[in-house]
Structure formats: structure tokens, C-alpha cells
Amino acid sequence: MEEPFFDFDQDASADFAFWGQIDPNFQFQSQLDTFLFDCPSSQLSPWSSFACQSIFPDAQLSFSDLDGQSLQLEGSAEVDSSLLDPPQDHKHRHRRLVSSHPYKVQRHAANIRERKRMLSINSAFDELRCHVPTFPYEKRLSKIDTLRLAIAYIALLRDILLSGCDPKSYVDQCMKNGYKNQTNAIWNTSDLTARLSWVKWD
DNA sequence: TAGGCCATCTGGTCCT
DNA sequence: AGGACCAGATGGCCTA
């Protein structure tokens, strides 16, 4: 299996060099980050037990990557890096924390939890993308399109069940006559049925 | 270059 | 009290 790759802040150490000396709080912050990320990722997402593999592995951000990024954050009172004219070739703009206030330490921990939560959500989106019909050549669906397509797909599957017809012949019929259902889903047109023509029904 | 999409930070609110 | 959840703000990347 190919390791998920995300070209994210791989030159964090260089960034530190650019920004100057490391804050005394850095060691504590690193330990905090390490602690927060010590919990297994399987606890973060109920979806991680699925065997399904995203066809877009590069879209996933590993927790080790996140660990690396968390090293960017050092203390409390933050400084918008754009104010200091940082290098512009980083994929993400980073903020630095330069003093130590308990609230800011808490805030930093909350940020990490929030990032983990968002990773969990994104992981679920990747799982969902695996279960909605897409063209082989189609680019990665956006989150909103994934949700809308999933809604339309579920509606169509329901209609197939209610019809009692053979799924493939039902889809073929939809291709000929156009698919109409009760929902207002954006994908309930030929987009969906055309995708379903790629589905193996046996 | 504008618009879409996304990641991240943040503060507020709710829940345990 | 602390964590989860949420929505708004912001800025970066990509594409038409």
C-alpha cells in the first residue's frame, strides 16, 4: 500500500531557521503536541475500520504530518507571519506563538484537537467518496458534491428497491428516459445515471 | 484574475 | 472544567 503523501510543511526545520531562535516554550509545546497525538488515529474516526481505500490518497493528511506542522506553534500570543514577510512558497501560511500564557497553551491544544477532528471528518468524506459512483476519469469530488451525489445515489437506490426491477435494466431505462425522483437533489439527472452505467451490478 | 475549494485558527456554545 | 462541535474569518492553491 502506498503511503499517504501530503507535501505539507516538510521543511519545517528550515522555517524555524528562517524565523530565528526557538522559543523556550517550544520543548513544552512539542511534548504537548506529542501527547495529544499519541492517541491512535483509530480512535479519531469510526471510519478507519473500513477497508475501503480512497482513490485519492494524496488527499489525506497523515497524523505524522500534522505532528510536523504542530511544531510550528510554540507558545501563546500569536503573530501573523504575513506581517513579517515570510517565505511565500509554503503550502499553508503559519502563525507563530511567541509567549507563554496559560490560555494560549489551552488554545493551542484546542487547535490541535480541532485539526484532528477535521481530519476525522475528511477521512469520512474519503470513505463516502469510495461509495458514490464516479467516472474513472473524474477528478476528486468536492465535499459538497460528494454529499449531494450521495443523497441522489441513495434516492435512486431506494427507487430501484421500490420498483422491484433489475438494477441494471432500471438504470438503462433511466439513461433512455431520464431519471426523475421526488428529491431536489442536484445530481438527480443524467449525471447520476451516467455514473451508474459504470457500476457493476452483479 | 476571479471564484471555488480547502485547511487552519478562533471564540462561542453545548455536553459530559 | 475540559472536550466536542460549530460557524465565521482568513489566506493559500488551483482552474477556467
PDB file of N, CA and C (backbone and C1' of nucleotides) in Angstrom, chain C residues 2-15:
ATOM      1  P    DG C   2      -9.539  22.625  33.112  1.00  0.00           P
ATOM      2  O5'  DG C   2      -9.890  21.613  31.932  1.00  0.00           O
ATOM      3  C5'  DG C   2     -10.127  20.250  32.255  1.00  0.00           C
ATOM      4  C4'  DG C   2     -10.788  19.558  31.082  1.00  0.00           C
ATOM      5  C3'  DG C   2     -10.169  19.892  29.720  1.00  0.00           C
ATOM      6  O3'  DG C   2     -10.034  18.693  28.972  1.00  0.00           O
ATOM      7  C1'  DG C   2     -12.486  20.310  29.679  1.00  0.00           C
ATOM      8  P    DG C   3      -9.157  18.637  27.687  1.00  0.00           P
ATOM      9  O5'  DG C   3     -10.178  18.032  26.624  1.00  0.00           O
ATOM     10  C5'  DG C   3     -10.943  16.894  26.985  1.00  0.00           C
ATOM     11  C4'  DG C   3     -12.170  16.793  26.106  1.00  0.00           C
ATOM     12  C3'  DG C   3     -11.886  16.970  24.608  1.00  0.00           C
ATOM     13  O3'  DG C   3     -12.496  15.905  23.908  1.00  0.00           O
ATOM     14  C1'  DG C   3     -13.622  18.427  25.312  1.00  0.00           C
ATOM     15  P    DA C   4     -12.392  15.788  22.350  1.00  0.00           P
ATOM     16  O5'  DA C   4     -13.846  16.219  21.865  1.00  0.00           O
ATOM     17  C5'  DA C   4     -14.967  15.561  22.431  1.00  0.00           C
ATOM     18  C4'  DA C   4     -16.246  16.041  21.758  1.00  0.00           C
ATOM     19  C3'  DA C   4     -16.170  16.161  20.242  1.00  0.00           C
ATOM     20  O3'  DA C   4     -17.396  15.708  19.681  1.00  0.00           O
ATOM     21  C1'  DA C   4     -16.661  18.285  21.186  1.00  0.00           C
ATOM     22  P    DC C   5     -17.560  15.585  18.130  1.00  0.00           P
ATOM     23  O5'  DC C   5     -18.314  16.934  17.748  1.00  0.00           O
ATOM     24  C5'  DC C   5     -19.495  17.273  18.465  1.00  0.00           C
ATOM     25  C4'  DC C   5     -19.942  18.674  18.094  1.00  0.00           C
ATOM     26  C3'  DC C   5     -19.854  19.006  16.594  1.00  0.00           C
ATOM     27  O3'  DC C   5     -21.141  19.345  16.122  1.00  0.00           O
ATOM     28  C1'  DC C   5     -18.963  20.761  17.942  1.00  0.00           C
ATOM     29  P    DC C   6     -21.409  19.517  14.591  1.00  0.00           P
ATOM     30  O5'  DC C   6     -21.384  21.104  14.425  1.00  0.00           O
ATOM     31  C5'  DC C   6     -22.161  21.897  15.326  1.00  0.00           C
ATOM     32  C4'  DC C   6     -21.805  23.360  15.159  1.00  0.00           C
ATOM     33  C3'  DC C   6     -21.604  23.792  13.707  1.00  0.00           C
ATOM     34  O3'  DC C   6     -22.646  24.678  13.343  1.00  0.00           O
ATOM     35  C1'  DC C   6     -19.911  24.668  15.159  1.00  0.00           C
ATOM     36  P    DA C   7     -22.918  25.011  11.841  1.00  0.00           P
ATOM     37  O5'  DA C   7     -22.387  26.515  11.732  1.00  0.00           O
ATOM     38  C5'  DA C   7     -22.746  27.435  12.742  1.00  0.00           C
ATOM     39  C4'  DA C   7     -21.860  28.673  12.661  1.00  0.00           C
ATOM     40  C3'  DA C   7     -21.643  29.216  11.236  1.00  0.00           C
ATOM     41  O3'  DA C   7     -21.688  30.629  11.279  1.00  0.00           O
ATOM     42  C1'  DA C   7     -19.567  28.733  12.249  1.00  0.00           C
ATOM     43  P    DG C   8     -21.839  31.450   9.952  1.00  0.00           P
ATOM     44  O5'  DG C   8     -20.646  32.500  10.095  1.00  0.00           O
ATOM     45  C5'  DG C   8     -20.483  33.181  11.341  1.00  0.00           C
ATOM     46  C4'  DG C   8     -19.089  33.794  11.403  1.00  0.00           C
ATOM     47  C3'  DG C   8     -18.619  34.442  10.096  1.00  0.00           C
ATOM     48  O3'  DG C   8     -18.057  35.720  10.388  1.00  0.00           O
ATOM     49  C1'  DG C   8     -17.035  32.838  10.841  1.00  0.00           C
ATOM     50  P    DA C   9     -17.552  36.650   9.218  1.00  0.00           P
ATOM     51  O5'  DA C   9     -15.965  36.476   9.296  1.00  0.00           O
ATOM     52  C5'  DA C   9     -15.326  36.612  10.560  1.00  0.00           C
ATOM     53  C4'  DA C   9     -13.823  36.443  10.397  1.00  0.00           C
ATOM     54  C3'  DA C   9     -13.251  37.055   9.113  1.00  0.00           C
ATOM     55  O3'  DA C   9     -12.070  37.782   9.440  1.00  0.00           O
ATOM     56  C1'  DA C   9     -12.700  34.744   9.243  1.00  0.00           C
ATOM     57  P    DT C  10     -11.372  38.663   8.333  1.00  0.00           P
ATOM     58  O5'  DT C  10     -10.176  37.704   7.855  1.00  0.00           O
ATOM     59  C5'  DT C  10      -9.360  37.083   8.839  1.00  0.00           C
ATOM     60  C4'  DT C  10      -8.419  36.109   8.176  1.00  0.00           C
ATOM     61  C3'  DT C  10      -7.866  36.576   6.825  1.00  0.00           C
ATOM     62  O3'  DT C  10      -6.460  36.660   6.917  1.00  0.00           O
ATOM     63  C1'  DT C  10      -8.592  34.320   6.736  1.00  0.00           C
ATOM     64  P    DG C  11      -5.650  37.503   5.838  1.00  0.00           P
ATOM     65  O5'  DG C  11      -4.896  36.346   5.029  1.00  0.00           O
ATOM     66  C5'  DG C  11      -4.201  35.356   5.755  1.00  0.00           C
ATOM     67  C4'  DG C  11      -3.990  34.128   4.882  1.00  0.00           C
ATOM     68  C3'  DG C  11      -3.473  34.445   3.472  1.00  0.00           C
ATOM     69  O3'  DG C  11      -2.415  33.564   3.178  1.00  0.00           O
ATOM     70  C1'  DG C  11      -5.366  33.055   3.369  1.00  0.00           C
ATOM     71  P    DG C  12      -1.429  33.798   1.978  1.00  0.00           P
ATOM     72  O5'  DG C  12      -1.344  32.355   1.320  1.00  0.00           O
ATOM     73  C5'  DG C  12      -1.128  31.223   2.163  1.00  0.00           C
ATOM     74  C4'  DG C  12      -1.459  29.952   1.404  1.00  0.00           C
ATOM     75  C3'  DG C  12      -0.968  29.960  -0.043  1.00  0.00           C
ATOM     76  O3'  DG C  12      -0.382  28.703  -0.342  1.00  0.00           O
ATOM     77  C1'  DG C  12      -3.320  29.585   0.026  1.00  0.00           C
ATOM     78  P    DC C  13       0.423  28.520  -1.679  1.00  0.00           P
ATOM     79  O5'  DC C  13      -0.568  27.603  -2.534  1.00  0.00           O
ATOM     80  C5'  DC C  13      -1.070  26.409  -1.950  1.00  0.00           C
ATOM     81  C4'  DC C  13      -2.094  25.782  -2.889  1.00  0.00           C
ATOM     82  C3'  DC C  13      -1.689  25.794  -4.369  1.00  0.00           C
ATOM     83  O3'  DC C  13      -1.887  24.493  -4.904  1.00  0.00           O
ATOM     84  C1'  DC C  13      -3.845  26.753  -4.086  1.00  0.00           C
ATOM     85  P    DC C  14      -1.338  24.130  -6.331  1.00  0.00           P
ATOM     86  O5'  DC C  14      -2.683  24.094  -7.190  1.00  0.00           O
ATOM     87  C5'  DC C  14      -3.798  23.379  -6.677  1.00  0.00           C
ATOM     88  C4'  DC C  14      -5.022  23.650  -7.540  1.00  0.00           C
ATOM     89  C3'  DC C  14      -4.738  23.696  -9.045  1.00  0.00           C
ATOM     90  O3'  DC C  14      -5.671  22.865  -9.708  1.00  0.00           O
ATOM     91  C1'  DC C  14      -5.924  25.636  -8.362  1.00  0.00           C
ATOM     92  P    DT C  15      -5.418  22.395 -11.204  1.00  0.00           P
ATOM     93  O5'  DT C  15      -6.651  23.045 -11.983  1.00  0.00           O
ATOM     94  C5'  DT C  15      -7.936  22.977 -11.391  1.00  0.00           C
ATOM     95  C4'  DT C  15      -8.863  24.005 -12.030  1.00  0.00           C
ATOM     96  C3'  DT C  15      -8.701  24.149 -13.549  1.00  0.00           C
ATOM     97  O3'  DT C  15      -9.982  24.210 -14.142  1.00  0.00           O
ATOM     98  C1'  DT C  15      -8.538  26.257 -12.524  1.00  0.00           C
TER      99       DT C  15
END
